[in-house]
Amino acid sequence: MLSTKQKYILQEIDGSDKSNWTNWKWQMKHCVKSVEQMEKLLGMNLPERVRKPFKEVTEKFPMSITPYYLSLMDCNDIENDPVFKQSYPLINELEILDSDMRDPLHEDADSPVDGVTHRYPDRALLLISNMCAMYCRHCTRKRRVGDQDNIPNREQISKGIEYIKNTPEIRDVLLSGGDPFLLSDDYLDWILTELEKISHVEIVRIGTRTPVVLPQRITEELVDMLKKHHPVWINTHFNHPREITQSSRTALKKLADAGIPLGNQSVLLSGVNDCPRIMKALVHKLVANRVRPYYMYQCDLSEGLNHFRTPVGKGIEIMESLIGHTTGFCVPTYVIDAPGGGGKIPVMPHYLISWSTNKVILRNYEGVITTYKEPNSYEPTFCDRNCDKCDLQLSLDNNTDDIKSIGIQKLLSDHEDAISLIPTDNARHDRRGDDSSD
Ligand SMILES: *Cc1c(COP(=O)(O)O)cnc(C)c1O
């Protein structure tokens, strides 16, 4: 069952081949943190140019690689290996540009209590673990990696849960970190139980990279616990088809068989997956394992990620190569997480190329240009958001749905009188001294 390389690594660590390999705690205990250990386990010397800066880089951004993930590296071309590139610290991480930011997504600023980021109206992020099995070199929360002082304890998590309890508009809670699956089953069970008691929380989502870097973590006991707390959704983080191994497949199968809908969030990374063919192979392998590609992220502006960034055009080119060319549900949404806390913004190739009063002009994935004739008569209904009086039958058991619109939605609605959205620092508006802008 183990590959030759895995047997070799096991032998080097344990001096035996008794199969600790499948024990996730053993994997965690033997995470590779030094370049010497890495060379020993790979049975090779790394090229001097990547070996030399190791200490300097890891003082700022530490390394940790599970023996399992290490075993996926291809030693014949290690410097181009996608597994190596995602896990080994390179000197490029110390290049900080003026445009880089410690916390580009303003997660700290949008945090009503420690460990909670509440950015969108109906959902909130709860950071429950600061541990990771493997430290992704492209981590957007790099500033916190290995930050021992920041381990959220039961008391802090309780405060986060308390905030959710007191905020009835939150219907979706995302557990993230760190990796939530590095917590024990019992501890996770406690968090999920507490969330379940909150009647307005409709779903819980867990973001984890363990199916990729530590598939041994997905045990029968874990999935038996998770399925008591349905609806639980899981998003994982595969970036390259090479990461979908037999062990990962087994882990994904256990989760899917437990009735957990699985999604995948990839990050577009220069030198790893910035290629339409690689991305297509990845999404095909994902859906074959019942994982729905969810997001493809443009790489964030966090410090130390400059060498991973691609132009947005690369992402558009990949989207162009997927939409229409493959199964609709193989296609992720390409998003840029806006610096400054603006949230995820979807970007797409353009398909609507022109329109007049009764026709729209579209182009398809093949480049065929076509028309869609719009209806001759469409009676727009004035919507005052009084759903009781409307012919469209929106019958809700509990009519708690808020009727407040924000953003562009507000400009489009009939019942609001806003006609423009104006930035708070608009000088022209300041001169007028009025505040009719909202
Ligand atoms: C990504 C994210 C979410 C979830 O966004 P979805 O588009 O619903 O997946 C929620 N809160 C924060 C802070 C996020 O970054």
Coordinates of C-alpha atoms and ligand atoms in Angstrom, one line a residue:
M1 CA 0.0 0.0 0.0
L2 CA 2.8 2.4 0.8
S3 CA 5.0 3.6 -2.1
T4 CA 8.7 2.9 -2.0
K5 CA 9.4 6.5 -1.0
Q6 CA 6.9 6.3 1.8
K7 CA 8.5 3.1 3.1
Y8 CA 11.9 4.8 3.0
I9 CA 10.7 7.8 4.9
L10 CA 9.0 5.6 7.5
Q11 CA 12.2 3.6 7.9
E12 CA 14.3 6.8 8.3
I13 CA 12.0 8.2 11.0
D14 CA 11.0 5.1 12.9
G15 CA 13.8 2.7 12.1
S16 CA 11.1 0.2 11.3
D17 CA 8.3 -0.4 8.9
K18 CA 5.6 -0.9 11.4
S19 CA 2.8 1.0 10.0
N20 CA 2.5 4.2 12.0
W21 CA 2.2 5.9 8.6
T22 CA -1.6 5.8 8.7
N23 CA -1.8 7.4 12.2
W24 CA -2.4 11.1 11.8
K25 CA -0.9 11.9 15.2
W26 CA 2.3 10.1 14.2
Q27 CA 2.3 12.2 11.0
M28 CA 1.9 15.4 13.0
K29 CA 4.6 14.4 15.5
H30 CA 7.1 13.9 12.6
C31 CA 6.4 17.0 10.6
V32 CA 9.5 18.0 8.8
K33 CA 10.8 21.4 10.0
S34 CA 14.4 21.5 9.1
V35 CA 16.3 21.3 5.8
E36 CA 18.6 18.6 7.2
Q37 CA 15.6 16.4 8.1
M38 CA 14.1 17.0 4.7
E39 CA 17.2 16.0 2.9
K40 CA 17.6 12.9 5.1
L41 CA 14.0 11.8 4.4
L42 CA 14.2 12.5 0.7
G43 CA 17.6 10.8 0.4
M44 CA 19.0 13.7 -1.6
N45 CA 20.8 17.1 -1.2
L46 CA 18.8 20.1 -2.1
P47 CA 20.5 22.6 -4.5
E48 CA 22.6 25.1 -2.7
R49 CA 20.6 28.1 -3.9
V50 CA 17.4 26.8 -2.1
R51 CA 19.3 25.3 0.8
K52 CA 21.3 28.4 1.8
P53 CA 18.5 30.9 2.6
F54 CA 16.5 28.4 4.6
K55 CA 17.3 29.7 8.0
E56 CA 16.8 33.3 7.1
V57 CA 13.4 32.7 5.6
T58 CA 12.1 30.3 8.3
E59 CA 12.9 32.8 11.0
K60 CA 10.1 34.9 9.5
F61 CA 7.9 32.2 8.0
P62 CA 8.5 28.7 9.5
M63 CA 8.3 25.4 7.6
S64 CA 6.3 22.3 8.4
I65 CA 5.6 19.4 6.1
T66 CA 3.9 16.1 6.9
P67 CA 5.9 13.0 6.0
Y68 CA 3.0 12.1 3.8
Y69 CA 3.0 15.3 1.8
L70 CA 6.8 15.2 1.6
S71 CA 6.5 11.7 0.1
L72 CA 4.6 13.2 -2.9
M73 CA 7.6 15.3 -4.0
D74 CA 9.2 14.3 -7.3
C75 CA 13.0 14.3 -6.5
N76 CA 13.9 14.2 -10.2
D77 CA 12.8 17.8 -10.7
I78 CA 12.3 19.0 -7.3
E79 CA 12.5 22.7 -7.9
N80 CA 9.6 22.6 -10.3
D81 CA 7.6 20.2 -8.2
P82 CA 4.2 21.6 -7.3
V83 CA 4.3 19.9 -3.9
F84 CA 7.8 21.3 -3.1
K85 CA 6.8 24.7 -4.3
Q86 CA 3.8 24.8 -2.0
S87 CA 5.7 23.7 1.1
Y88 CA 9.4 24.7 0.9
P89 CA 10.4 28.2 1.9
L90 CA 12.2 30.1 -0.8
I91 CA 14.1 33.4 -0.5
N92 CA 11.5 35.1 -2.7
E93 CA 9.2 35.1 0.4
L94 CA 11.3 37.9 1.9
E95 CA 10.7 40.2 -1.1
I96 CA 8.2 42.6 0.3
L97 CA 6.7 45.0 -2.2
D98 CA 5.1 48.4 -1.3
S99 CA 1.8 47.0 -2.4
D100 CA 2.0 44.0 0.0
M101 CA 0.1 44.0 3.2
R102 CA 0.2 42.1 6.5
D103 CA -3.6 41.7 6.6
P104 CA -4.8 42.5 3.1
L105 CA -8.3 41.2 3.7
H106 CA -8.7 43.3 6.9
E107 CA -9.7 40.2 8.8
D108 CA -8.4 41.7 12.0
A109 CA -10.4 45.0 11.4
D110 CA -13.7 43.2 10.6
S111 CA -13.5 41.3 13.8
P112 CA -16.2 42.1 16.4
V113 CA -14.6 39.7 18.9
D114 CA -11.3 37.8 18.7
G115 CA -11.5 34.9 16.3
V116 CA -14.6 36.1 14.5
T117 CA -14.6 37.9 11.1
H118 CA -18.1 39.1 10.3
R119 CA -17.9 40.6 6.8
Y120 CA -21.0 39.5 5.0
P121 CA -24.6 40.0 6.3
D122 CA -25.6 36.4 6.9
R123 CA -22.4 34.5 7.5
A124 CA -19.3 34.7 9.7
L125 CA -15.9 33.1 9.9
L126 CA -14.9 31.6 13.2
L127 CA -11.2 30.8 13.6
I128 CA -11.0 27.8 15.9
S129 CA -7.5 26.5 15.4
N130 CA -4.1 28.1 14.7
M131 CA -2.5 24.9 13.9
C132 CA -1.8 23.5 10.4
A133 CA -0.4 20.2 9.3
M134 CA 1.6 21.7 6.5
Y135 CA 2.4 25.4 6.3
C136 CA 1.4 26.4 2.8
R137 CA 3.9 28.9 1.4
H138 CA 1.0 30.8 -0.2
C139 CA -1.0 31.1 3.0
T140 CA -3.0 34.4 3.1
R141 CA -2.8 34.3 6.9
K142 CA 1.0 33.9 6.8
R143 CA 1.4 36.6 9.4
R144 CA 0.0 34.2 12.0
V145 CA 1.7 31.0 11.0
G146 CA 3.5 29.4 13.9
D147 CA 2.2 32.1 16.2
Q148 CA 2.1 30.2 19.5
D149 CA 0.6 33.1 21.5
N150 CA -2.5 33.0 19.5
I151 CA -3.9 29.5 20.2
P152 CA -7.6 30.1 20.7
N153 CA -8.7 28.4 23.9
R154 CA -12.1 27.2 25.0
E155 CA -12.9 30.6 26.6
Q156 CA -12.1 32.5 23.4
I157 CA -14.0 30.2 21.2
S158 CA -16.9 30.5 23.6
K159 CA -16.9 34.2 23.1
G160 CA -17.0 33.8 19.4
I161 CA -19.9 31.4 19.7
E162 CA -21.6 33.9 22.1
Y163 CA -21.3 36.6 19.4
I164 CA -22.9 34.3 16.9
K165 CA -25.7 33.5 19.3
N166 CA -26.3 37.2 19.8
T167 CA -26.3 38.0 16.1
P168 CA -29.5 36.5 14.6
E169 CA -28.7 37.4 11.0
I170 CA -25.9 34.8 11.0
R171 CA -27.3 31.7 9.4
D172 CA -24.0 30.2 8.1
V173 CA -20.8 29.7 10.2
L174 CA -17.5 28.9 8.6
L175 CA -15.0 27.2 10.8
S176 CA -11.5 27.9 9.8
G177 CA -8.1 28.6 11.3
G178 CA -5.5 27.2 11.0
D179 CA -7.0 23.9 10.2
P180 CA -10.1 22.9 12.3
F181 CA -9.3 19.2 11.8
L182 CA -6.2 19.5 13.9
L183 CA -8.4 19.7 16.9
S184 CA -9.5 16.5 18.6
D185 CA -12.8 14.9 17.6
D186 CA -14.1 15.7 21.1
Y187 CA -13.2 19.4 20.9
L188 CA -14.8 19.7 17.4
D189 CA -17.8 17.8 18.7
W190 CA -18.2 20.4 21.5
I191 CA -18.0 23.3 19.0
L192 CA -20.5 21.8 16.6
T193 CA -22.8 21.0 19.5
E194 CA -22.7 24.5 20.8
L195 CA -23.4 25.9 17.3
E196 CA -26.3 23.4 16.8
K197 CA -28.0 24.9 19.8
I198 CA -28.3 28.3 18.1
S199 CA -31.5 28.2 16.2
H200 CA -30.6 30.8 13.6
V201 CA -27.5 28.9 12.5
E202 CA -28.7 26.9 9.5
I203 CA -25.4 25.4 8.2
V204 CA -21.8 25.0 9.4
R205 CA -18.9 24.9 6.9
I206 CA -15.5 23.6 7.7
G207 CA -12.4 24.7 5.7
T208 CA -9.6 22.1 5.9
R209 CA -6.6 21.1 3.9
T210 CA -6.2 17.8 5.7
P211 CA -7.6 15.7 2.8
V212 CA -4.6 17.1 0.8
V213 CA -1.7 17.2 3.3
L214 CA -2.9 14.8 6.0
P215 CA -5.6 12.5 4.6
Q216 CA -5.0 10.1 7.5
R217 CA -6.9 12.6 9.7
I218 CA -10.1 11.6 8.0
T219 CA -10.9 8.7 10.3
E220 CA -14.1 6.7 10.7
E221 CA -14.5 8.2 14.1
L222 CA -14.2 11.8 12.8
V223 CA -16.8 11.3 10.1
D224 CA -19.2 9.5 12.5
M225 CA -19.0 12.5 14.8
L226 CA -19.4 15.0 11.9
K227 CA -22.5 13.3 10.5
K228 CA -24.3 13.8 13.8
H229 CA -24.2 17.5 13.2
H230 CA -25.7 17.8 9.7
P231 CA -25.9 20.0 7.7
V232 CA -22.1 20.2 7.7
W233 CA -20.4 21.2 4.5
I234 CA -16.7 20.9 3.9
N235 CA -14.4 22.9 1.6
T236 CA -10.9 21.6 1.0
H237 CA -7.9 23.0 -0.9
F238 CA -6.4 21.0 -3.7
N239 CA -4.3 23.1 -6.1
H240 CA -2.7 20.5 -8.4
P241 CA -4.0 17.1 -9.8
R242 CA -0.8 15.4 -8.4
E243 CA -2.2 16.0 -4.9
I244 CA -5.2 13.7 -5.5
T245 CA -3.6 10.4 -4.4
Q246 CA -5.1 7.1 -3.4
S247 CA -5.0 8.3 0.3
S248 CA -6.7 11.5 -0.6
R249 CA -9.4 9.6 -2.5
T250 CA -10.0 7.4 0.4
A251 CA -10.4 10.4 2.7
L252 CA -12.8 12.2 0.3
K253 CA -14.8 9.0 -0.1
K254 CA -15.3 8.7 3.6
L255 CA -16.5 12.3 3.8
A256 CA -18.8 12.0 0.8
D257 CA -20.2 8.7 2.0
A258 CA -21.1 10.5 5.3
G259 CA -23.4 12.8 3.3
I260 CA -21.1 15.8 3.6
P261 CA -21.2 18.0 0.5
L262 CA -17.6 18.7 -0.6
G263 CA -16.2 21.8 -2.3
N264 CA -12.7 22.8 -3.3
Q265 CA -11.0 26.2 -3.1
S266 CA -7.9 26.5 -5.2
V267 CA -5.5 29.3 -5.3
L268 CA -4.0 30.3 -8.6
L269 CA -0.2 30.0 -8.1
S270 CA 2.5 30.9 -10.5
G271 CA 4.7 27.9 -11.3
V272 CA 2.2 25.5 -9.7
N273 CA -1.1 25.5 -11.5
D274 CA -1.2 28.6 -13.7
C275 CA -2.1 26.5 -16.7
P276 CA -5.4 25.7 -18.3
R277 CA -4.5 22.1 -18.8
I278 CA -3.4 21.6 -15.2
M279 CA -6.6 23.3 -13.9
K280 CA -8.8 21.2 -16.2
A281 CA -7.1 18.0 -15.0
L282 CA -7.6 19.1 -11.4
V283 CA -11.3 19.9 -11.7
H284 CA -11.9 16.6 -13.5
K285 CA -10.2 14.6 -10.8
L286 CA -12.1 16.6 -8.2
V287 CA -15.6 15.8 -9.5
A288 CA -14.6 12.2 -10.1
N289 CA -14.1 12.2 -6.3
R290 CA -17.4 14.0 -5.7
V291 CA -15.8 17.3 -4.9
R292 CA -17.3 20.3 -6.5
P293 CA -14.8 23.0 -7.6
Y294 CA -16.1 26.1 -5.6
Y295 CA -13.6 28.9 -5.9
M296 CA -10.4 29.6 -7.7
Y297 CA -8.8 32.5 -5.9
Q298 CA -6.5 35.1 -7.3
C299 CA -3.5 35.1 -5.0
D300 CA -3.8 37.7 -2.2
L301 CA -1.6 40.6 -1.5
S302 CA -0.2 39.2 1.7
E303 CA 3.5 39.7 2.4
G304 CA 5.8 37.0 1.0
L305 CA 3.5 35.9 -1.8
N306 CA 4.7 38.0 -4.6
H307 CA 6.5 35.2 -6.4
F308 CA 3.2 33.2 -6.5
R309 CA 1.1 35.9 -8.1
T310 CA -0.1 35.8 -11.7
P311 CA -1.8 38.5 -13.7
V312 CA -5.6 38.4 -13.5
G313 CA -5.5 37.6 -17.2
K314 CA -4.2 34.2 -16.4
G315 CA -7.2 33.4 -14.4
I316 CA -9.5 34.7 -17.1
E317 CA -7.7 32.5 -19.7
I318 CA -8.3 29.5 -17.4
M319 CA -12.0 30.3 -17.0
E320 CA -12.2 30.7 -20.8
S321 CA -10.7 27.3 -21.2
L322 CA -13.2 25.7 -18.8
I323 CA -16.6 27.4 -19.4
G324 CA -18.4 25.5 -22.1
H325 CA -15.4 23.2 -22.6
T326 CA -16.3 21.0 -19.7
T327 CA -19.1 20.0 -17.3
G328 CA -20.8 23.0 -15.8
F329 CA -20.2 21.9 -12.3
C330 CA -16.5 21.4 -12.9
V331 CA -16.1 25.2 -13.3
P332 CA -15.2 27.1 -10.1
T333 CA -16.0 30.8 -9.6
Y334 CA -12.9 32.8 -10.1
V335 CA -12.7 35.4 -7.3
I336 CA -10.4 38.2 -6.2
D337 CA -10.6 38.8 -2.5
A338 CA -10.6 42.6 -2.4
P339 CA -7.8 44.2 -0.4
G340 CA -9.2 46.3 2.4
G341 CA -11.9 43.8 3.3
G342 CA -14.2 44.3 0.3
G343 CA -14.8 40.5 0.2
K344 CA -14.7 38.2 -2.8
I345 CA -15.4 39.7 -6.2
P346 CA -16.1 37.3 -9.0
V347 CA -14.4 37.9 -12.4
M348 CA -15.3 36.2 -15.7
P349 CA -14.7 36.5 -19.4
H350 CA -17.4 38.6 -21.1
Y351 CA -20.2 36.8 -22.8
L352 CA -22.8 39.6 -23.1
I353 CA -21.2 41.7 -25.9
S354 CA -23.9 44.1 -26.8
W355 CA -27.6 44.9 -26.5
S356 CA -30.4 47.1 -27.7
T357 CA -34.0 47.6 -26.5
N358 CA -35.2 44.2 -27.6
K359 CA -32.2 42.1 -28.3
V360 CA -29.0 41.0 -26.6
I361 CA -25.9 39.9 -28.4
L362 CA -24.0 37.1 -26.9
R363 CA -20.9 35.1 -27.7
N364 CA -20.4 31.5 -26.7
Y365 CA -17.2 29.5 -25.8
E366 CA -16.6 28.6 -29.5
G367 CA -16.7 32.2 -30.5
V368 CA -20.1 32.0 -32.1
I369 CA -22.0 35.3 -31.9
T370 CA -25.7 35.0 -31.4
T371 CA -28.8 37.0 -30.5
Y372 CA -31.4 36.5 -27.8
K373 CA -34.7 38.2 -28.6
E374 CA -36.2 39.8 -25.4
P375 CA -39.9 39.6 -24.7
N376 CA -42.1 42.2 -26.4
S377 CA -44.0 42.8 -23.3
Y378 CA -42.9 42.5 -19.8
E379 CA -44.9 44.2 -17.1
P380 CA -42.4 45.3 -14.5
T381 CA -44.0 45.1 -11.1
F382 CA -43.3 47.9 -8.7
C383 CA -41.8 46.2 -5.7
D384 CA -42.3 47.9 -2.4
R385 CA -41.1 44.7 -0.6
N386 CA -44.5 44.2 0.7
C387 CA -44.5 40.5 -0.1
D388 CA -47.9 39.8 1.5
K389 CA -49.6 41.9 -1.3
C390 CA -47.5 40.4 -4.1
D391 CA -48.8 37.9 -6.7
L392 CA -45.5 36.0 -6.5
Q393 CA -46.0 33.7 -3.7
L394 CA -43.2 34.0 -1.3
S395 CA -44.5 32.2 1.7
L396 CA -42.1 32.0 4.6
D397 CA -42.9 30.1 7.8
N398 CA -41.1 32.8 9.8
N399 CA -41.0 36.1 8.1
T400 CA -37.8 37.3 9.6
D401 CA -36.1 38.0 6.3
D402 CA -34.7 41.5 6.4
I403 CA -35.9 43.9 3.7
K404 CA -32.9 46.1 3.8
S405 CA -30.9 46.3 0.6
I406 CA -27.3 47.3 0.4
G407 CA -24.9 48.1 -2.4
I408 CA -25.9 47.8 -6.1
Q409 CA -29.0 45.8 -5.0
K410 CA -30.2 49.0 -3.3
L411 CA -29.8 51.1 -6.5
L412 CA -31.8 48.5 -8.5
S413 CA -34.7 48.3 -6.0
D414 CA -37.9 50.2 -6.4
H415 CA -38.6 50.8 -2.7
E416 CA -35.3 52.7 -1.9
D417 CA -34.8 56.2 -3.2
A418 CA -31.0 56.1 -3.4
I419 CA -29.8 57.0 -6.9
S420 CA -26.1 56.7 -6.4
L421 CA -23.4 55.3 -4.1
I422 CA -20.8 57.9 -3.2
P423 CA -17.5 57.2 -1.4
T424 CA -17.2 58.9 2.0
D425 CA -14.1 60.8 0.9
N426 CA -15.6 62.3 -2.2
A427 CA -14.3 65.9 -2.2
R428 CA -17.1 67.3 -4.4
H429 CA -19.7 65.9 -2.0
D430 CA -17.8 67.2 1.0
R431 CA -17.9 70.7 -0.6
R432 CA -21.6 70.5 -1.0
G433 CA -21.9 69.6 2.7
D434 CA -24.9 67.4 2.2
D435 CA -25.3 63.8 3.0
S436 CA -28.0 62.8 0.7
S437 CA -25.6 60.2 -0.8
D438 CA -26.9 57.0 0.7
Ligands
LIG1 C1 -14.9 33.8 2.1 C2 -15.5 34.3 3.3 C3 -16.8 34.0 3.7 C4 -17.6 33.0 2.9 O1 -17.9 33.5 1.6 P1 -18.8 32.6 0.6 O2 -18.7 33.4 -0.7 O3 -20.1 32.5 1.2 O4 -18.1 31.3 0.5 C5 -17.3 34.6 4.8 N1 -16.6 35.4 5.5 C6 -15.3 35.8 5.2 C7 -14.6 36.8 6.1 C8 -14.7 35.2 4.1 O5 -13.5 35.6 3.8

